[in-house]
CSV table of C-alpha atoms and ligand atoms in Angstrom, one decimal:
chain,number,residue,atom,x,y,z
A,1435,MET,CA,-7.0,-16.5,-8.7
A,1436,ALA,CA,-5.0,-13.6,-10.1
A,1437,LYS,CA,-1.8,-11.8,-9.6
A,1438,ILE,CA,-2.3,-8.2,-8.4
A,1439,SER,CA,0.6,-7.0,-10.6
A,1440,GLU,CA,-1.4,-8.3,-13.6
A,1441,LEU,CA,-4.7,-6.7,-12.4
A,1442,LEU,CA,-2.9,-3.4,-12.0
A,1443,ALA,CA,-1.4,-3.7,-15.5
A,1444,ALA,CA,-5.0,-4.0,-16.7
A,1445,GLY,CA,-6.1,-1.5,-14.0
A,1446,PRO,CA,-7.4,0.5,-12.3
A,1447,THR,CA,-7.9,-1.8,-9.3
A,1448,TRP,CA,-10.5,-1.4,-6.5
A,1449,SER,CA,-9.6,-3.2,-3.2
A,1450,PHE,CA,-10.7,-3.6,0.4
A,1451,GLU,CA,-8.7,-4.3,3.5
A,1452,PHE,CA,-9.9,-6.4,6.4
A,1453,PHE,CA,-8.5,-7.5,9.7
A,1454,PRO,CA,-8.9,-11.1,11.0
A,1455,PRO,CA,-11.8,-11.4,13.4
A,1456,LYS,CA,-11.1,-12.4,17.0
A,1457,THR,CA,-14.5,-13.8,18.0
A,1458,ASP,CA,-17.2,-15.9,16.3
A,1459,GLU,CA,-19.4,-12.8,16.3
A,1460,ALA,CA,-16.8,-10.7,14.6
A,1461,ALA,CA,-16.2,-13.5,12.1
A,1462,ARG,CA,-19.9,-13.5,11.3
A,1463,ALA,CA,-19.8,-9.7,10.9
A,1464,LEU,CA,-16.8,-9.9,8.5
A,1465,GLU,CA,-18.6,-12.6,6.5
A,1466,LYS,CA,-21.6,-10.2,6.2
A,1467,THR,CA,-19.3,-7.4,5.1
A,1468,VAL,CA,-17.6,-9.5,2.5
A,1469,GLY,CA,-21.0,-10.5,1.2
A,1470,GLU,CA,-22.1,-6.9,1.0
A,1471,LEU,CA,-18.9,-5.8,-0.8
A,1472,GLN,CA,-18.8,-8.7,-3.2
A,1473,PRO,CA,-21.4,-7.1,-5.6
A,1474,LEU,CA,-19.0,-4.2,-6.0
A,1475,ASP,CA,-16.7,-6.7,-7.9
A,1476,PRO,CA,-13.5,-5.8,-6.0
A,1477,SER,CA,-10.2,-6.5,-7.9
A,1478,PHE,CA,-8.8,-8.0,-4.7
A,1479,VAL,CA,-9.1,-7.8,-0.9
A,1480,SER,CA,-6.3,-8.0,1.7
A,1481,VAL,CA,-6.1,-9.3,5.3
A,1482,THR,CA,-3.8,-7.7,7.9
A,1483,TYR,CA,-1.3,-9.6,10.0
A,1484,GLY,CA,-0.7,-9.0,13.7
A,1485,ALA,CA,3.0,-8.1,13.9
A,1486,GLY,CA,4.7,-10.7,16.1
A,1487,GLY,CA,2.4,-13.4,14.8
A,1488,SER,CA,-0.7,-12.8,17.0
A,1489,THR,CA,-3.0,-13.5,14.1
A,1490,ARG,CA,-0.9,-16.0,12.3
A,1491,GLU,CA,-3.5,-18.7,11.9
A,1492,ARG,CA,-6.5,-16.3,11.7
A,1493,THR,CA,-5.0,-14.2,8.9
A,1494,ARG,CA,-4.1,-17.4,7.0
A,1495,ASP,CA,-7.5,-18.9,7.5
A,1496,VAL,CA,-9.4,-15.8,6.4
A,1497,VAL,CA,-7.2,-15.3,3.3
A,1498,ILE,CA,-7.6,-18.9,2.2
A,1499,HIS,CA,-11.3,-18.9,2.9
A,1500,ILE,CA,-12.0,-15.7,0.9
A,1501,GLU,CA,-10.0,-16.9,-2.1
A,1502,ARG,CA,-11.4,-20.4,-2.1
A,1503,ASP,CA,-15.0,-19.8,-1.1
A,1504,THR,CA,-15.9,-16.4,-2.6
A,1505,GLY,CA,-13.7,-16.4,-5.7
A,1506,ILE,CA,-12.3,-13.0,-4.8
A,1507,THR,CA,-8.5,-12.6,-5.1
A,1508,ALA,CA,-7.1,-12.3,-1.6
A,1509,MET,CA,-3.7,-11.0,-0.5
A,1510,ALA,CA,-2.1,-11.9,2.8
A,1511,HIS,CA,-0.2,-9.3,4.8
A,1512,LEU,CA,3.0,-10.5,6.5
A,1513,THR,CA,5.4,-8.8,8.8
A,1514,CYS,CA,9.1,-9.4,9.7
A,1515,VAL,CA,9.2,-8.4,13.4
A,1516,ALA,CA,9.7,-11.1,16.0
A,1517,HIS,CA,9.8,-13.9,13.5
A,1518,SER,CA,12.5,-16.3,12.5
A,1519,ARG,CA,13.2,-16.9,8.8
A,1520,GLU,CA,11.8,-20.5,9.3
A,1521,GLN,CA,8.5,-19.2,10.7
A,1522,LEU,CA,8.1,-16.9,7.7
A,1523,VAL,CA,9.1,-19.5,5.2
A,1524,SER,CA,6.6,-22.1,6.6
A,1525,LEU,CA,3.7,-19.6,6.4
A,1526,LEU,CA,4.7,-18.6,2.9
A,1527,GLU,CA,4.8,-22.3,1.9
A,1528,GLU,CA,1.3,-22.8,3.3
A,1529,TYR,CA,0.1,-19.9,1.2
A,1530,ARG,CA,1.8,-21.3,-1.9
A,1531,GLU,CA,0.3,-24.7,-1.4
A,1532,ALA,CA,-3.2,-23.1,-0.9
A,1533,GLY,CA,-2.8,-21.3,-4.2
A,1534,ILE,CA,-2.5,-17.8,-2.7
A,1535,GLU,CA,-0.6,-15.6,-5.2
A,1536,ASN,CA,-0.3,-12.3,-3.5
A,1537,ILE,CA,1.7,-11.1,-0.4
A,1538,LEU,CA,2.0,-7.7,1.1
A,1539,ALA,CA,5.5,-7.7,2.6
A,1540,LEU,CA,5.8,-5.4,5.6
A,1541,GLY,CA,8.3,-4.5,8.3
A,1542,GLY,CA,5.8,-4.3,11.1
A,1543,ASP,CA,6.1,-2.6,14.5
A,1544,VAL,CA,7.3,-4.5,17.6
A,1545,PRO,CA,4.3,-5.2,19.7
A,1546,ASP,CA,4.4,-4.2,23.4
A,1547,GLY,CA,6.0,-6.9,25.5
A,1548,MET,CA,7.9,-8.4,22.5
A,1549,GLU,CA,10.8,-6.0,22.5
A,1550,ASP,CA,13.3,-8.8,23.2
A,1551,ALA,CA,11.9,-11.3,20.6
A,1552,PRO,CA,14.5,-11.8,17.9
A,1553,SER,CA,13.8,-11.0,14.3
A,1554,ASP,CA,15.8,-12.6,11.5
A,1555,LEU,CA,14.7,-9.9,9.0
A,1556,ALA,CA,15.0,-6.2,9.9
A,1557,TYR,CA,13.2,-4.6,6.9
A,1558,ALA,CA,10.4,-5.2,4.5
A,1559,SER,CA,12.8,-5.3,1.6
A,1560,GLU,CA,14.4,-8.4,3.1
A,1561,LEU,CA,11.0,-10.0,3.3
A,1562,VAL,CA,10.4,-9.2,-0.4
A,1563,ALA,CA,13.5,-11.2,-1.2
A,1564,LEU,CA,12.4,-14.1,1.0
A,1565,VAL,CA,8.9,-14.2,-0.6
A,1566,GLN,CA,10.5,-14.3,-4.0
A,1567,GLU,CA,12.6,-17.3,-2.9
A,1568,VAL,CA,9.6,-19.3,-1.7
A,1569,GLY,CA,7.3,-18.9,-4.6
A,1570,ASP,CA,6.0,-17.1,-7.6
A,1571,PHE,CA,4.0,-14.5,-5.7
A,1572,SER,CA,3.0,-11.0,-6.7
A,1573,ILE,CA,4.5,-8.8,-4.0
A,1574,GLY,CA,3.3,-5.5,-2.6
A,1575,VAL,CA,4.9,-3.2,-0.1
A,1576,ALA,CA,3.8,-0.3,2.1
A,1577,ALA,CA,4.5,3.3,1.3
A,1578,HIS,CA,4.1,6.3,3.6
A,1579,PRO,CA,3.2,9.5,1.7
A,1580,GLU,CA,3.8,11.6,4.8
A,1581,LEU,CA,7.0,9.6,5.6
A,1582,HIS,CA,7.5,6.6,7.8
A,1583,PRO,CA,7.6,7.7,11.4
A,1584,ARG,CA,11.0,6.1,11.9
A,1585,SER,CA,12.6,7.7,8.8
A,1586,PRO,CA,15.2,10.3,9.8
A,1587,ASP,CA,14.4,12.5,6.9
A,1588,ARG,CA,12.5,12.7,3.6
A,1589,THR,CA,15.5,11.9,1.4
A,1590,SER,CA,16.3,8.7,3.2
A,1591,ASP,CA,12.6,7.7,3.4
A,1592,ARG,CA,12.2,8.0,-0.4
A,1593,ARG,CA,15.5,6.3,-1.1
A,1594,MET,CA,14.5,3.3,1.0
A,1595,LEU,CA,11.1,3.2,-0.5
A,1596,ALA,CA,12.4,3.4,-4.0
A,1597,ALA,CA,14.9,0.6,-3.3
A,1598,LYS,CA,12.1,-1.6,-1.9
A,1599,LEU,CA,9.7,-0.9,-4.8
A,1600,LEU,CA,12.4,-1.7,-7.3
A,1601,VAL,CA,12.3,-5.3,-6.1
A,1602,ALA,CA,8.6,-5.5,-5.3
A,1603,ASP,CA,5.7,-5.3,-7.8
A,1604,PHE,CA,3.5,-2.5,-6.4
A,1605,ALA,CA,2.9,-0.5,-3.2
A,1606,ILE,CA,-0.2,0.4,-1.2
A,1607,THR,CA,0.0,3.6,0.9
A,1608,GLN,CA,-0.8,4.5,4.5
A,1609,PHE,CA,-3.9,6.6,4.6
A,1610,PHE,CA,-3.7,10.3,4.1
A,1611,PHE,CA,-6.3,13.1,3.9
A,1612,GLU,CA,-4.9,15.4,1.2
A,1613,ALA,CA,-4.0,14.3,-2.3
A,1614,HIS,CA,-0.8,16.5,-2.5
A,1615,HIS,CA,1.0,14.1,-0.1
A,1616,TYR,CA,0.5,11.2,-2.5
A,1617,LEU,CA,1.2,13.1,-5.6
A,1618,ARG,CA,4.5,14.5,-4.2
A,1619,MET,CA,5.6,11.0,-3.2
A,1620,VAL,CA,4.8,9.6,-6.7
A,1621,ASP,CA,6.9,12.5,-8.2
A,1622,GLU,CA,9.7,11.8,-5.9
A,1623,LEU,CA,9.7,8.1,-6.7
A,1624,ALA,CA,9.7,9.0,-10.4
A,1625,ALA,CA,12.7,11.3,-9.9
A,1626,LEU,CA,14.5,8.2,-8.4
A,1627,GLY,CA,13.6,6.2,-11.5
A,1628,VAL,CA,10.8,4.2,-9.9
A,1629,ALA,CA,7.4,4.0,-11.8
A,1630,LYS,CA,5.8,0.9,-10.2
A,1631,PRO,CA,2.1,1.3,-9.3
A,1632,VAL,CA,1.4,2.9,-5.9
A,1633,VAL,CA,-2.2,2.4,-4.9
A,1634,PRO,CA,-3.5,5.1,-2.5
A,1635,GLY,CA,-5.0,3.8,0.8
A,1636,ILE,CA,-8.3,5.5,1.7
A,1637,MET,CA,-9.6,5.8,5.2
A,1638,PRO,CA,-13.0,7.4,5.3
A,1639,VAL,CA,-13.6,9.3,8.6
A,1640,THR,CA,-16.6,7.7,10.2
A,1641,ASN,CA,-15.9,8.6,13.8
A,1642,LEU,CA,-13.7,11.5,14.9
A,1643,LYS,CA,-12.1,9.9,17.9
A,1644,SER,CA,-10.7,6.8,16.1
A,1645,VAL,CA,-9.3,8.9,13.2
A,1646,GLY,CA,-7.3,11.2,15.5
A,1647,ARG,CA,-5.9,8.1,17.2
A,1648,MET,CA,-5.0,6.2,14.0
A,1649,ALA,CA,-3.5,9.3,12.4
A,1650,ALA,CA,-1.3,9.8,15.4
A,1651,MET,CA,-0.1,6.2,15.2
A,1652,SER,CA,0.6,6.2,11.4
A,1653,GLY,CA,2.2,9.6,11.1
A,1654,ALA,CA,-0.6,10.9,8.8
A,1655,GLU,CA,-1.6,14.5,9.5
A,1656,PHE,CA,-5.2,15.2,10.2
A,1657,PRO,CA,-5.3,18.7,8.6
A,1658,PRO,CA,-6.5,21.4,11.0
A,1659,HIS,CA,-8.9,22.9,8.4
A,1660,LEU,CA,-10.7,19.5,8.2
A,1661,ALA,CA,-10.5,18.9,11.9
A,1662,GLU,CA,-12.4,22.2,12.4
A,1663,ARG,CA,-15.1,21.1,10.1
A,1664,PHE,CA,-15.5,17.8,11.9
A,1665,GLU,CA,-15.4,19.4,15.3
A,1666,ALA,CA,-18.2,21.7,14.4
A,1667,LEU,CA,-20.3,18.5,14.0
A,1668,ALA,CA,-18.9,16.7,17.0
A,1669,ASP,CA,-22.4,16.3,18.6
A,1670,ASP,CA,-23.9,14.7,15.5
A,1671,PRO,CA,-22.3,11.3,14.6
A,1672,ASP,CA,-24.4,11.0,11.4
A,1673,ALA,CA,-23.2,14.4,10.2
A,1674,VAL,CA,-19.6,13.4,11.0
A,1675,ARG,CA,-20.0,10.2,8.9
A,1676,ALA,CA,-21.6,12.1,6.0
A,1677,LEU,CA,-18.8,14.7,5.9
A,1678,GLY,CA,-16.2,11.9,6.1
A,1679,ILE,CA,-17.8,10.2,3.1
A,1680,GLU,CA,-18.1,13.4,1.2
A,1681,LEU,CA,-14.4,14.3,1.8
A,1682,ALA,CA,-13.2,10.7,1.0
A,1683,THR,CA,-15.2,10.8,-2.3
A,1684,GLU,CA,-13.5,14.1,-3.2
A,1685,LEU,CA,-10.1,12.7,-2.4
A,1686,CYS,CA,-10.7,9.6,-4.5
A,1687,ALA,CA,-12.0,11.6,-7.4
A,1688,GLU,CA,-8.9,13.8,-7.3
A,1689,LEU,CA,-6.5,10.9,-7.1
A,1690,LEU,CA,-8.1,9.0,-10.0
A,1691,ALA,CA,-8.1,12.2,-12.1
A,1692,ALA,CA,-4.4,12.5,-11.3
A,1693,GLY,CA,-3.8,9.0,-12.6
A,1694,ALA,CA,-3.7,6.9,-9.4
A,1695,PRO,CA,-3.6,3.2,-10.5
A,1696,GLY,CA,-6.5,2.2,-8.1
A,1697,LEU,CA,-8.0,2.8,-4.7
A,1698,HIS,CA,-7.5,0.6,-1.6
A,1699,PHE,CA,-10.1,1.1,1.1
A,1700,TYR,CA,-9.4,0.5,4.8
A,1701,THR,CA,-12.8,-0.9,5.7
A,1702,LEU,CA,-12.3,-1.7,9.4
A,1703,ASN,CA,-14.5,-4.7,8.5
A,1704,ARG,CA,-17.5,-2.6,7.7
A,1705,SER,CA,-19.0,-2.0,4.4
A,1706,PRO,CA,-21.4,1.1,4.4
A,1707,ALA,CA,-18.9,3.9,4.0
A,1708,THR,CA,-17.0,2.1,1.2
A,1709,ARG,CA,-20.3,1.3,-0.6
A,1710,GLN,CA,-21.4,4.9,-0.3
A,1711,ILE,CA,-18.1,6.2,-1.7
A,1712,TYR,CA,-18.3,3.7,-4.6
A,1713,GLU,CA,-21.8,4.8,-5.4
A,1714,ASN,CA,-20.8,8.5,-5.3
A,1715,LEU,CA,-17.9,7.8,-7.7
A,1716,GLY,CA,-20.1,5.7,-10.0
A,1717,LEU,CA,-17.9,2.6,-9.6
A,1718,GLY,CA,-18.6,-1.1,-9.6
A,1719,GLY,CA,-21.9,-2.9,-9.4
B,458,FAD,C1,-0.9,-0.7,3.3
B,458,FAD,C2,-0.3,-1.0,4.6
B,458,FAD,C3,-0.7,-2.2,5.2
B,458,FAD,C4,-0.1,-2.5,6.5
B,458,FAD,N1,-0.5,-3.7,7.1
B,458,FAD,C5,0.0,-4.1,8.3
B,458,FAD,C6,-0.3,-5.3,8.8
B,458,FAD,O1,-1.0,-6.1,8.3
B,458,FAD,N2,0.3,-5.6,10.0
B,458,FAD,C7,1.2,-4.8,10.7
B,458,FAD,O2,1.7,-5.1,11.8
B,458,FAD,N3,1.5,-3.5,10.1
B,458,FAD,C8,0.9,-3.2,8.9
B,458,FAD,N4,1.3,-2.0,8.4
B,458,FAD,C9,2.1,-1.0,9.1
B,458,FAD,C10,3.6,-1.3,8.9
B,458,FAD,O3,4.0,-2.6,9.3
B,458,FAD,C11,4.4,-0.2,9.7
B,458,FAD,O4,4.2,1.0,9.1
B,458,FAD,C12,5.8,-0.5,9.9
B,458,FAD,O5,6.3,0.5,10.9
B,458,FAD,C13,6.7,-0.3,8.7
B,458,FAD,O6,6.5,-1.2,7.7
B,458,FAD,P1,7.2,-1.0,6.3
B,458,FAD,O7,6.8,-2.3,5.6
B,458,FAD,O8,7.0,0.3,5.7
B,458,FAD,O9,8.7,-1.2,6.8
B,458,FAD,P2,10.1,-0.9,6.1
B,458,FAD,O10,10.0,-0.8,4.6
B,458,FAD,O11,11.0,-2.0,6.7
B,458,FAD,O12,10.5,0.5,6.6
B,458,FAD,C14,10.6,0.8,8.0
B,458,FAD,C15,11.5,2.0,8.2
B,458,FAD,O13,12.9,1.5,8.0
B,458,FAD,C16,13.5,2.3,7.0
B,458,FAD,N5,14.3,1.4,6.2
B,458,FAD,C17,13.9,0.4,5.3
B,458,FAD,N6,14.9,-0.3,4.8
B,458,FAD,C18,16.0,0.2,5.5
B,458,FAD,C19,17.4,-0.1,5.4
B,458,FAD,N7,17.9,-1.1,4.6
B,458,FAD,N8,18.3,0.5,6.2
B,458,FAD,C20,17.8,1.5,7.0
B,458,FAD,N9,16.5,1.9,7.1
B,458,FAD,C21,15.7,1.2,6.4
B,458,FAD,C22,12.4,2.9,6.2
B,458,FAD,O14,12.8,4.1,5.6
B,458,FAD,C23,11.4,3.2,7.3
B,458,FAD,O15,11.7,4.4,8.0
B,458,FAD,C24,0.7,-1.6,7.1
B,458,FAD,C25,1.1,-0.4,6.5
B,458,FAD,C26,0.6,-0.1,5.3
B,458,FAD,C27,0.9,1.2,4.6
């Protein structure tokens, strides 16, 4: 449909991330969400991949279905861990044959119980090179504004990220809750000579418990001053949601004013929070 690198060059881009549904009911819910988000005219959507291959067919099927049947550009996530080179190549060939033009090349985290499964590729940068061998894809990579949890220090994190971005086309970030984390990372990349587009990932808080858990997993800090504001509303789920949307709207506005090349929303396969933020920002349909 379109290469994301070209969309970004004409930018800014507005994009949504989904995960592949496990059940028929979840598939119907995702279909509904895609239908509700379509009028917002997204630049592209992306579909996550279960590291180790747990969603291999489901990710592929959802990506191809969205691109073919809705006309929305769809990007497939793909991870290295617990995969042979042949497994990765064969999936990439399927995408190429289906006309998919965009891949998010990721390292992935070893899933529980798969610690002994061999991986031919150790790092996302090696997957970027493999994707380039298989086809003429536009290639994105992950960036972690608050550092990747396995990075020994900031300098090494930024050097590895800069090297990865030099060979890829663009990056999408892990979610974060304060703009300064993103802006500092972009400055650090510029100091290393890298000016490729880095699209901030936005995770609106809609439920206090899940954000604490996800932030702990991703290495993103949930700022104490925001936690206090949410905790004061802990007994009122609607008020928590409203505050989450208000704060995400402010974050998006600050990022766009500072020159971010787009916004990538972690939707968790639901549309209302993203639609509300869109409306607050005066974006889209
Ligand atoms: C936008 C986005 C989408 C994601 N989607 C998915 C998904 O669909 N499925 C999923 O399982 N996970 C997903 N993740 C999570 C991601 O897989 C994990 O964060 C994973 O731990 C690292 O992935 P990476 O691509 O950043 O890895 P890498 O770039 O390989 O980096 C991992 C660590 O290794 C270091 N490193 C990199 N290269 C080298 C080198 N040559 N030598 C030494 N150290 C090196 C890095 O500094 C970093 O500390 C996503 C993350 C983001 C931000």
